[in-house]
Amino acid sequence: MAVRTRAQLNSDADTNLNDNTTGDISPADIRTIAKNLADSAKLAEDIGTAATKNTGTGAGNVPVLDAGGLLDEAILPALAITDTFEVASQAAMLALTAQRGDIAVRSDLNKSYILKTAPATTLANWVELRTPTEAVLSVAALSGAISAAALKVALAIAVADITDASANGRSLVSAADYAAMRTLLGLVIGTNVQAYDAQLSSLIRINSQSAAYGLVLSDGGKAIYHPPADATARIFTIPSNAAVPYPNGTALTFDNDIGAGVITIAIDTDTLVLVGAAGSTGSRTLASGGQATALKVSATRWRISGVGLT
């Protein structure tokens, strides 16, 4: 018998299995056609198993399932769900049971890494996820918490770089110490500024006068002292509020030491009232050895009291 094509089998059937008008179809004819059909058909026993075929993962091969019932990853890559792990060290990251695409957030570095390929135990397989390039990562080669002192050193800022300040201002900024600053400002302790004293608030400054004297604004809170060496009578005058506007509450002390000449405490146009003597106003006399204090109680009114005061 021979293998026949589909067209040949159809032609054989038409030729040998024609209408039975002559009664001349023999069993042999039927057997011949049936055997030809059997030779031409692909039966299950002819197909065989996959092991007998050209299997593999290349072009034209028949892919087969592995022992786990899966196709080779070269044909159908494995599908994985990305996991995110938070770890506190490199060792913890390398100990992760991770797959490609998993992310490790390193709290010790404040950075994140993605596993580009297995195994997770190899550090080189982890790739850092970069932050946007427009973010400020460092200033003058400094990163992290930057102090003003460190930034100044890194930028090498000099006094000459302060262009919006005067020469005097720049000199003051670059002064070595407070003494140098006072020198630049022309301040002399005891003359322009008060020297430090723990009892500074309780001190009364002394203004010694041995001649007629008109008080000035800076005399507020001072004692006008008449020393015993000056036996001549003197006049110390409190100026009007219009001329010297002492703040209300200002106290002026007059001290006429023993042996000194009599002091007349005069006042220009304002009112000087003797404490305890109603209606007694005007200039007062302070005897040798006496002491008196005048207190400003309003813009043009002073009250004065003391020992040896008339």
mmCIF file of C-alpha atoms in Angstrom, residues 2 118 213 285:
data_model
loop_
_atom_site.group_PDB
_atom_site.id
_atom_site.type_symbol
_atom_site.label_atom_id
_atom_site.label_comp_id
_atom_site.label_asym_id
_atom_site.label_seq_id
_atom_site.Cartn_x
_atom_site.Cartn_y
_atom_site.Cartn_z
ATOM 1 C CA ALA A 2 1.051 3.635 -0.384
ATOM 2 C CA ALA A 118 19.686 37.729 42.389
ATOM 3 C CA TYR A 213 27.404 126.046 88.926
ATOM 4 C CA THR A 285 20.162 127.927 101.655
#
